[in-house]
C-alpha cells in the first residue's frame, strides 16, 4: 500500500479540516445521556447538511461517493478534531451498507435518506441471552401471519435501542432447518406495543445498551432484507461492516488517549522513570502498528470491494491496545484515574467491553486463524 496521499486525497483532507474547524459542535453537554444523544443527532444533521454524513456511501444513495482511502481520512480527521461520532453510527456503518447490498429498491429509497439525516435511528438486534458468539443458535421466532410476521423472544446488549426507530432483527423463521439456514433478517419498527426496551446499567454509570422483550411484535413481510432464510448471509454483511467501519476512527481515538497520557507523564515528570518510558514506547509502537494495519486493510477492501475477514484483526488489536492504554493510565494517575465522573475512570471502565463488543477477542482470533491464515478449523483439529 502506498501511504502517500494523492493530490485529490490531500484536497479532500484540507476541505474537511476546514469544514470541521468551522462547524465543530464543541464539548459534549452535561445533563445526561438523552441530552448527549440529542446533541450527537444534531451533529449528524449538520454533517449531513454539509454533505459529510455518508462519506463512504455512493452518490446515488445520498453519500459523497468517497474512495475507501478518503473515508479512512474522514474518520482520521474526525478523531483528530476530537469530534463526536454521528448519532446514527449503527445505521450509517452497518444498516445502510447492508441495505445497499441486500435491500430492494423500495427499501433503499424509503430508509437510506432517514439514516443519513439521523431522523430515524437504527439499532442491531442480534445477540440474545443464550446466543452471542454463537449467533446462529438464537431462539427469537418469527411466524408468518398473512402479510405480517409475529415475533417473540428476547434480545440483549441492544445498543441505542432506547433512541431507535428501526431494529436490524435476526429471527428464526424455520425451526426445522439446520440452525444457520432457518434465519431471516427483518427491519422491525421499535415503536409498537409488542416491543419493550429496558435499559441496562453499566459499570460506567451509563446505559448504552438494553434488553429487548418481544411479545407478539409485528413486522410487515415487505420488511424482510434479502429473502426468507437468507438471515445468516445478510447478518454476516452487517458484521463485516461493523468490524471494518470504525477501525480508523477508533485507532485515532486510542492515539488521542495515548497522547494525553504522554502529556501527563511529561508534566508530572514520571516520564523520567525508565520503566514508564519503556511502557509508553511499547504503547506507541503498538499504536503505530495498528494504524498501519488499518491502512493495509484498505488494500483488501479496494481489491475485493467489501470488507473481508481481515477486519477481525484490526478490531482485536484496537481493543487490546485500548485496554492497555487505559490500564496504564490508571497505574500512572493513581486514585485520580478512578474517581467517579472523571474522563479516565470512564475510559478505563468502558474499555472492558472493547474485547467483547463486535465479536470477542477469542472468536476474532479463530476467524483470523481459520479464514486469514488458513489454519485448520478448530473442530477438525480436535478430531
Ligand atoms: C458494549 C457492547 C455493545 C454491544 N452492542 C450490541 C448490539 O448493539 N447488538 C447486539 O446484537 N449485540 C451487541 N453486543 C453483544 C456482543 O456482540 C456479544 O456480547 C458478543 O458477541 C459475545 O457474546 P456473549 O456476550 O453472549 O458471550 P459468549 O458468546 O457467551 O462468550 C463467553 C466467552 O466464551 C468465549 N467463546 C465463545 N465462543 C468461543 C469459541 N468458539 N472459541 C473460543 N472462545 C469462545 C468468548 O470469547 C467469551 O470469553 C454488545 C456488547 C458490548 C460489550
PDB file of N, CA and C and ligand atoms in Angstrom, residues 90 94 122-135 155-161 168 202 208-210 239 242-243 350 352-366 370 378, ligand 1:
ATOM      1  N   UNK A  90     -24.810   3.079  13.927  1.00  0.00           N
ATOM      2  CA  UNK A  90     -25.181   1.721  13.503  1.00  0.00           C
ATOM      3  C   UNK A  90     -25.921   1.746  12.167  1.00  0.00           C
ATOM      4  N   UNK A  94     -23.453   0.102   9.601  1.00  0.00           N
ATOM      5  CA  UNK A  94     -23.922  -1.292   9.467  1.00  0.00           C
ATOM      6  C   UNK A  94     -25.176  -1.397   8.582  1.00  0.00           C
ATOM      7  N   UNK A 122     -31.117   3.693  14.093  1.00  0.00           N
ATOM      8  CA  UNK A 122     -31.160   2.236  13.939  1.00  0.00           C
ATOM      9  C   UNK A 122     -30.397   1.537  15.070  1.00  0.00           C
ATOM     10  N   UNK A 123     -30.890   0.339  15.444  1.00  0.00           N
ATOM     11  CA  UNK A 123     -30.138  -0.493  16.388  1.00  0.00           C
ATOM     12  C   UNK A 123     -30.034  -1.912  15.821  1.00  0.00           C
ATOM     13  N   UNK A 124     -29.193  -2.699  16.505  1.00  0.00           N
ATOM     14  CA  UNK A 124     -28.853  -4.024  15.979  1.00  0.00           C
ATOM     15  C   UNK A 124     -29.338  -5.106  16.945  1.00  0.00           C
ATOM     16  N   UNK A 125     -30.400  -5.828  16.586  1.00  0.00           N
ATOM     17  CA  UNK A 125     -30.973  -6.852  17.462  1.00  0.00           C
ATOM     18  C   UNK A 125     -30.497  -8.235  17.066  1.00  0.00           C
ATOM     19  N   UNK A 126     -29.241  -8.522  17.361  1.00  0.00           N
ATOM     20  CA  UNK A 126     -28.677  -9.837  17.046  1.00  0.00           C
ATOM     21  C   UNK A 126     -28.573 -10.689  18.322  1.00  0.00           C
ATOM     22  N   UNK A 127     -27.782 -10.200  19.307  1.00  0.00           N
ATOM     23  CA  UNK A 127     -27.431 -11.021  20.476  1.00  0.00           C
ATOM     24  C   UNK A 127     -28.642 -11.321  21.353  1.00  0.00           C
ATOM     25  N   UNK A 128     -28.592 -12.513  21.955  1.00  0.00           N
ATOM     26  CA  UNK A 128     -29.629 -12.945  22.902  1.00  0.00           C
ATOM     27  C   UNK A 128     -28.933 -13.510  24.139  1.00  0.00           C
ATOM     28  N   UNK A 129     -29.693 -13.733  25.228  1.00  0.00           N
ATOM     29  CA  UNK A 129     -29.052 -14.266  26.437  1.00  0.00           C
ATOM     30  C   UNK A 129     -28.277 -15.570  26.170  1.00  0.00           C
ATOM     31  N   UNK A 130     -28.773 -16.414  25.270  1.00  0.00           N
ATOM     32  CA  UNK A 130     -28.082 -17.689  25.003  1.00  0.00           C
ATOM     33  C   UNK A 130     -27.417 -17.709  23.637  1.00  0.00           C
ATOM     34  N   UNK A 131     -27.276 -16.566  23.008  1.00  0.00           N
ATOM     35  CA  UNK A 131     -26.682 -16.550  21.662  1.00  0.00           C
ATOM     36  C   UNK A 131     -25.924 -15.245  21.448  1.00  0.00           C
ATOM     37  N   UNK A 132     -24.599 -15.301  21.632  1.00  0.00           N
ATOM     38  CA  UNK A 132     -23.755 -14.132  21.386  1.00  0.00           C
ATOM     39  C   UNK A 132     -22.752 -14.497  20.310  1.00  0.00           C
ATOM     40  N   UNK A 133     -21.634 -15.103  20.743  1.00  0.00           N
ATOM     41  CA  UNK A 133     -20.637 -15.563  19.772  1.00  0.00           C
ATOM     42  C   UNK A 133     -21.268 -16.578  18.822  1.00  0.00           C
ATOM     43  N   UNK A 134     -22.061 -17.470  19.389  1.00  0.00           N
ATOM     44  CA  UNK A 134     -22.736 -18.474  18.560  1.00  0.00           C
ATOM     45  C   UNK A 134     -24.110 -17.923  18.162  1.00  0.00           C
ATOM     46  N   UNK A 135     -24.060 -16.892  17.315  1.00  0.00           N
ATOM     47  CA  UNK A 135     -25.275 -16.158  16.947  1.00  0.00           C
ATOM     48  C   UNK A 135     -26.337 -17.065  16.325  1.00  0.00           C
ATOM     49  N   UNK A 155     -33.928 -10.135  23.115  1.00  0.00           N
ATOM     50  CA  UNK A 155     -32.597  -9.714  22.665  1.00  0.00           C
ATOM     51  C   UNK A 155     -31.914  -9.029  23.841  1.00  0.00           C
ATOM     52  N   UNK A 156     -30.584  -8.946  23.784  1.00  0.00           N
ATOM     53  CA  UNK A 156     -29.863  -8.281  24.869  1.00  0.00           C
ATOM     54  C   UNK A 156     -28.668  -7.531  24.299  1.00  0.00           C
ATOM     55  N   UNK A 157     -28.118  -6.600  25.045  1.00  0.00           N
ATOM     56  CA  UNK A 157     -26.977  -5.774  24.631  1.00  0.00           C
ATOM     57  C   UNK A 157     -27.344  -4.845  23.472  1.00  0.00           C
ATOM     58  N   UNK A 158     -28.620  -4.537  23.273  1.00  0.00           N
ATOM     59  CA  UNK A 158     -29.016  -3.798  22.078  1.00  0.00           C
ATOM     60  C   UNK A 158     -28.665  -2.307  22.258  1.00  0.00           C
ATOM     61  N   UNK A 159     -27.522  -1.907  21.694  1.00  0.00           N
ATOM     62  CA  UNK A 159     -27.037  -0.540  21.871  1.00  0.00           C
ATOM     63  C   UNK A 159     -28.004   0.453  21.222  1.00  0.00           C
ATOM     64  N   UNK A 160     -28.243   1.547  21.918  1.00  0.00           N
ATOM     65  CA  UNK A 160     -29.038   2.676  21.404  1.00  0.00           C
ATOM     66  C   UNK A 160     -30.506   2.327  21.133  1.00  0.00           C
ATOM     67  N   UNK A 161     -30.970   1.162  21.600  1.00  0.00           N
ATOM     68  CA  UNK A 161     -32.375   0.780  21.321  1.00  0.00           C
ATOM     69  C   UNK A 161     -33.352   1.814  21.873  1.00  0.00           C
ATOM     70  N   UNK A 168     -32.412  -3.843  13.297  1.00  0.00           N
ATOM     71  CA  UNK A 168     -31.986  -4.910  12.379  1.00  0.00           C
ATOM     72  C   UNK A 168     -32.122  -6.206  13.178  1.00  0.00           C
ATOM     73  N   UNK A 202     -24.656   0.129  33.144  1.00  0.00           N
ATOM     74  CA  UNK A 202     -23.281  -0.366  33.010  1.00  0.00           C
ATOM     75  C   UNK A 202     -22.423   0.120  34.168  1.00  0.00           C
ATOM     76  N   UNK A 208     -25.822   2.411  27.890  1.00  0.00           N
ATOM     77  CA  UNK A 208     -25.613   2.499  26.445  1.00  0.00           C
ATOM     78  C   UNK A 208     -26.406   1.406  25.729  1.00  0.00           C
ATOM     79  N   UNK A 209     -26.590   0.277  26.438  1.00  0.00           N
ATOM     80  CA  UNK A 209     -27.332  -0.810  25.787  1.00  0.00           C
ATOM     81  C   UNK A 209     -28.502  -1.283  26.638  1.00  0.00           C
ATOM     82  N   UNK A 210     -29.312  -2.178  26.052  1.00  0.00           N
ATOM     83  CA  UNK A 210     -30.630  -2.501  26.596  1.00  0.00           C
ATOM     84  C   UNK A 210     -30.970  -3.980  26.432  1.00  0.00           C
ATOM     85  N   UNK A 239     -21.999  -7.689  10.040  1.00  0.00           N
ATOM     86  CA  UNK A 239     -20.883  -7.842  10.987  1.00  0.00           C
ATOM     87  C   UNK A 239     -19.542  -7.447  10.374  1.00  0.00           C
ATOM     88  N   UNK A 242     -19.338  -3.837  10.455  1.00  0.00           N
ATOM     89  CA  UNK A 242     -19.147  -3.362  11.827  1.00  0.00           C
ATOM     90  C   UNK A 242     -17.662  -3.346  12.189  1.00  0.00           C
ATOM     91  N   UNK A 243     -16.959  -4.441  11.859  1.00  0.00           N
ATOM     92  CA  UNK A 243     -15.560  -4.546  12.298  1.00  0.00           C
ATOM     93  C   UNK A 243     -14.634  -3.638  11.516  1.00  0.00           C
ATOM     94  N   UNK A 350     -15.069   1.679  30.470  1.00  0.00           N
ATOM     95  CA  UNK A 350     -15.701   1.415  29.166  1.00  0.00           C
ATOM     96  C   UNK A 350     -14.845   0.468  28.324  1.00  0.00           C
ATOM     97  N   UNK A 352     -13.319  -2.104  29.149  1.00  0.00           N
ATOM     98  CA  UNK A 352     -13.510  -3.539  29.459  1.00  0.00           C
ATOM     99  C   UNK A 352     -14.388  -4.201  28.396  1.00  0.00           C
ATOM    100  N   UNK A 353     -15.361  -3.470  27.897  1.00  0.00           N
ATOM    101  CA  UNK A 353     -16.285  -4.058  26.910  1.00  0.00           C
ATOM    102  C   UNK A 353     -15.693  -4.173  25.513  1.00  0.00           C
ATOM    103  N   UNK A 354     -14.539  -3.515  25.282  1.00  0.00           N
ATOM    104  CA  UNK A 354     -13.987  -3.488  23.914  1.00  0.00           C
ATOM    105  C   UNK A 354     -13.639  -4.886  23.385  1.00  0.00           C
ATOM    106  N   UNK A 355     -13.200  -5.778  24.314  1.00  0.00           N
ATOM    107  CA  UNK A 355     -12.812  -7.119  23.851  1.00  0.00           C
ATOM    108  C   UNK A 355     -14.025  -8.061  23.755  1.00  0.00           C
ATOM    109  N   UNK A 356     -15.220  -7.509  23.983  1.00  0.00           N
ATOM    110  CA  UNK A 356     -16.457  -8.322  23.867  1.00  0.00           C
ATOM    111  C   UNK A 356     -17.291  -7.833  22.679  1.00  0.00           C
ATOM    112  N   UNK A 357     -17.523  -6.508  22.610  1.00  0.00           N
ATOM    113  CA  UNK A 357     -18.425  -5.965  21.577  1.00  0.00           C
ATOM    114  C   UNK A 357     -17.868  -6.210  20.172  1.00  0.00           C
ATOM    115  N   UNK A 358     -18.780  -6.396  19.220  1.00  0.00           N
ATOM    116  CA  UNK A 358     -18.364  -6.598  17.822  1.00  0.00           C
ATOM    117  C   UNK A 358     -17.579  -7.892  17.618  1.00  0.00           C
ATOM    118  N   UNK A 359     -17.770  -8.878  18.488  1.00  0.00           N
ATOM    119  CA  UNK A 359     -17.029 -10.143  18.403  1.00  0.00           C
ATOM    120  C   UNK A 359     -15.953 -10.184  19.474  1.00  0.00           C
ATOM    121  N   UNK A 360     -15.947 -11.235  20.302  1.00  0.00           N
ATOM    122  CA  UNK A 360     -14.938 -11.305  21.377  1.00  0.00           C
ATOM    123  C   UNK A 360     -13.565 -11.598  20.778  1.00  0.00           C
ATOM    124  N   UNK A 361     -12.525 -11.278  21.558  1.00  0.00           N
ATOM    125  CA  UNK A 361     -11.157 -11.494  21.078  1.00  0.00           C
ATOM    126  C   UNK A 361     -10.916 -12.958  20.703  1.00  0.00           C
ATOM    127  N   UNK A 362     -11.440 -13.888  21.513  1.00  0.00           N
ATOM    128  CA  UNK A 362     -11.215 -15.313  21.224  1.00  0.00           C
ATOM    129  C   UNK A 362     -11.837 -15.680  19.881  1.00  0.00           C
ATOM    130  N   UNK A 363     -13.055 -15.182  19.664  1.00  0.00           N
ATOM    131  CA  UNK A 363     -13.763 -15.508  18.418  1.00  0.00           C
ATOM    132  C   UNK A 363     -13.042 -14.868  17.220  1.00  0.00           C
ATOM    133  N   UNK A 364     -12.571 -13.639  17.395  1.00  0.00           N
ATOM    134  CA  UNK A 364     -11.864 -12.971  16.297  1.00  0.00           C
ATOM    135  C   UNK A 364     -10.549 -13.688  15.992  1.00  0.00           C
ATOM    136  N   UNK A 365      -9.887 -14.189  17.032  1.00  0.00           N
ATOM    137  CA  UNK A 365      -8.648 -14.943  16.788  1.00  0.00           C
ATOM    138  C   UNK A 365      -8.946 -16.205  15.978  1.00  0.00           C
ATOM    139  N   UNK A 366     -10.068 -16.847  16.275  1.00  0.00           N
ATOM    140  CA  UNK A 366     -10.453 -18.023  15.474  1.00  0.00           C
ATOM    141  C   UNK A 366     -10.660 -17.624  14.008  1.00  0.00           C
ATOM    142  N   UNK A 370      -8.463 -19.156  11.007  1.00  0.00           N
ATOM    143  CA  UNK A 370      -9.048 -20.047  10.005  1.00  0.00           C
ATOM    144  C   UNK A 370      -9.216 -19.392   8.638  1.00  0.00           C
ATOM    145  N   UNK A 378     -11.052 -25.404  14.105  1.00  0.00           N
ATOM    146  CA  UNK A 378     -10.972 -25.887  15.479  1.00  0.00           C
ATOM    147  C   UNK A 378     -11.488 -27.320  15.608  1.00  0.00           C
TER     148      UNK A 378
HETATM  149  C1  LIG B   1     -20.509  -2.523  24.681  1.00  0.00           C
HETATM  150  C2  LIG B   1     -21.242  -3.610  23.956  1.00  0.00           C
HETATM  151  C3  LIG B   1     -22.179  -3.283  22.998  1.00  0.00           C
HETATM  152  C4  LIG B   1     -22.867  -4.283  22.298  1.00  0.00           C
HETATM  153  N1  LIG B   1     -23.835  -3.910  21.390  1.00  0.00           N
HETATM  154  C5  LIG B   1     -24.552  -4.873  20.758  1.00  0.00           C
HETATM  155  C6  LIG B   1     -25.623  -4.509  19.864  1.00  0.00           C
HETATM  156  O1  LIG B   1     -25.916  -3.324  19.643  1.00  0.00           O
HETATM  157  N2  LIG B   1     -26.340  -5.504  19.291  1.00  0.00           N
HETATM  158  C7  LIG B   1     -26.074  -6.817  19.501  1.00  0.00           C
HETATM  159  O2  LIG B   1     -26.751  -7.657  18.913  1.00  0.00           O
HETATM  160  N3  LIG B   1     -25.071  -7.204  20.339  1.00  0.00           N
HETATM  161  C8  LIG B   1     -24.318  -6.257  20.977  1.00  0.00           C
HETATM  162  N4  LIG B   1     -23.322  -6.624  21.853  1.00  0.00           N
HETATM  163  C9  LIG B   1     -23.166  -8.050  22.166  1.00  0.00           C
HETATM  164  C10 LIG B   1     -21.907  -8.700  21.665  1.00  0.00           C
HETATM  165  O3  LIG B   1     -21.976  -8.874  20.266  1.00  0.00           O
HETATM  166  C11 LIG B   1     -21.774 -10.043  22.413  1.00  0.00           C
HETATM  167  O4  LIG B   1     -21.557  -9.732  23.776  1.00  0.00           O
HETATM  168  C12 LIG B   1     -20.637 -10.870  21.884  1.00  0.00           C
HETATM  169  O5  LIG B   1     -20.940 -11.372  20.615  1.00  0.00           O
HETATM  170  C13 LIG B   1     -20.312 -12.053  22.818  1.00  0.00           C
HETATM  171  O6  LIG B   1     -21.443 -12.793  23.123  1.00  0.00           O
HETATM  172  P1  LIG B   1     -21.821 -13.195  24.635  1.00  0.00           P
HETATM  173  O7  LIG B   1     -21.765 -11.950  25.457  1.00  0.00           O
HETATM  174  O8  LIG B   1     -23.069 -13.963  24.604  1.00  0.00           O
HETATM  175  O9  LIG B   1     -20.606 -14.111  25.135  1.00  0.00           O
HETATM  176  P2  LIG B   1     -20.413 -15.662  24.808  1.00  0.00           P
HETATM  177  O10 LIG B   1     -20.580 -15.881  23.344  1.00  0.00           O
HETATM  178  O11 LIG B   1     -21.284 -16.455  25.714  1.00  0.00           O
HETATM  179  O12 LIG B   1     -18.889 -15.871  25.175  1.00  0.00           O
HETATM  180  C14 LIG B   1     -18.451 -16.114  26.528  1.00  0.00           C
HETATM  181  C15 LIG B   1     -16.949 -16.391  26.478  1.00  0.00           C
HETATM  182  O13 LIG B   1     -16.680 -17.586  25.689  1.00  0.00           O
HETATM  183  C16 LIG B   1     -15.742 -17.303  24.653  1.00  0.00           C
HETATM  184  N5  LIG B   1     -16.073 -18.069  23.444  1.00  0.00           N
HETATM  185  C17 LIG B   1     -17.299 -18.197  22.887  1.00  0.00           C
HETATM  186  N6  LIG B   1     -17.224 -18.955  21.759  1.00  0.00           N
HETATM  187  C18 LIG B   1     -15.919 -19.293  21.605  1.00  0.00           C
HETATM  188  C19 LIG B   1     -15.200 -20.061  20.626  1.00  0.00           C
HETATM  189  N7  LIG B   1     -15.813 -20.616  19.590  1.00  0.00           N
HETATM  190  N8  LIG B   1     -13.863 -20.180  20.787  1.00  0.00           N
HETATM  191  C20 LIG B   1     -13.200 -19.605  21.845  1.00  0.00           C
HETATM  192  N9  LIG B   1     -13.845 -18.887  22.814  1.00  0.00           N
HETATM  193  C21 LIG B   1     -15.175 -18.728  22.687  1.00  0.00           C
HETATM  194  C22 LIG B   1     -15.884 -15.810  24.407  1.00  0.00           C
HETATM  195  O14 LIG B   1     -14.709 -15.277  23.828  1.00  0.00           O
HETATM  196  C23 LIG B   1     -16.152 -15.265  25.807  1.00  0.00           C
HETATM  197  O15 LIG B   1     -14.951 -15.093  26.502  1.00  0.00           O
HETATM  198  C24 LIG B   1     -22.603  -5.659  22.566  1.00  0.00           C
HETATM  199  C25 LIG B   1     -21.638  -5.988  23.531  1.00  0.00           C
HETATM  200  C26 LIG B   1     -20.967  -4.984  24.224  1.00  0.00           C
HETATM  201  C27 LIG B   1     -19.936  -5.380  25.253  1.00  0.00           C
END
